[in-house]
DNA sequence: TGACGTGATGACAGTGACTGACATGACGTT
DNA sequence: AACGTCATGTCAGTCACTGTCATCACGTCA
């Protein structure tokens, strides 16, 4: 029998989300999360750099989907690369994940520190996309604007996807939002 | 002679920026800032909600310029409202402010917590713009995309404005970036 | 089989951000 | 001159986060 149960990292994340959802982010201490997972506070910080970070595990995988989408496309047109990245990332948001995403988002929306962390993650995604676009010989300034537009479309789509009553698949919503953005900025 | 010197808030902000710039954000304690301003740590937190916030005083005024720009325009076209907001806000970034903005940005760029706070302020600006646009009978989804696009243009412009060697006025840079964004998303 | 290294964890003390509660004392008003 | 107000000081406390050392199950190698 192992001295330590395996999956400490996952247990910590699960305990954290459950406690945050039931009693709030600020009124849950790290020591409490750790105890709930059968560990100590010190061990929590060996897995997660800080308290907000425990809600953002798996971010790298998510960001990788966008980048894979860019790599898959052979185009050098910003719009086509954006669409490819968005389409590819949509796979992450399967319908089974919708309920989980909703409850997680309630927690994030309810705390400023978590909102800030989420924005920072989105900013990191935009940076990565900027680099990926720039490797296709796209002007750096254009690449940055395209990357931020991509993230905007994703965020709007995600918000719509978890809205009450919404049932369309993520990919469908996202294509609609991208069209809206194009229409908005079309020279009239 | 007054028991307390006036302008405590401003002295705290000035001490903070100076200390952050010379020895870094993290290695400067709030107690140190307060002492430098002739006050105590407790008083610092009566003026600023937390340590990052001391670098973001005056944010309301800045946000107000964007909103004034929207109000000044009588248009109901998103693109025209965006342009009006951006043009109006450009007044905030006079050439005299460029050197100060550069040194402040060095501090912000050098610390993750400050970057997160800055992103959150930009997000708040986007929310305000979304509401302002929505009051012009613009579809909420379009309003949100237009607001985020506005903020993207501003941020890209600001980055260019403080770049080494750059000397064009802020308004000129910003108009160029807005044109680039339009060109990027123009249906081909 | 037993010594040994490795790696995950615990234990503990310390720093610093932030808060609540109460005390102080200069100032204007009456 | 008594009084209320308000910016500030003082102090104790909580909690996020860190450095350091101890512990102990496990695999390996002699």
Short mmCIF file of C-alpha atoms (C1' of nucleotides) in Angstrom, two decimals, chain C residues 11-23:
data_model
loop_
_atom_site.label_atom_id
_atom_site.label_comp_id
_atom_site.label_asym_id
_atom_site.label_seq_id
_atom_site.Cartn_x
_atom_site.Cartn_y
_atom_site.Cartn_z
"C1'" DA C 11 6.25 20.29 10.63
"C1'" DC C 12 7.46 24.75 11.88
"C1'" DA C 13 8.87 29.32 11.92
"C1'" DG C 14 8.81 33.58 9.53
"C1'" DT C 15 7.34 37.63 6.42
"C1'" DG C 16 4.10 40.65 4.59
"C1'" DA C 17 -0.61 42.03 2.93
"C1'" DC C 18 -4.74 43.35 4.80
"C1'" DT C 19 -8.58 44.14 8.57
"C1'" DG C 20 -11.09 45.45 12.81
"C1'" DA C 21 -11.24 47.99 16.98
"C1'" DC C 22 -10.04 51.57 19.71
"C1'" DA C 23 -7.22 55.72 21.06
#
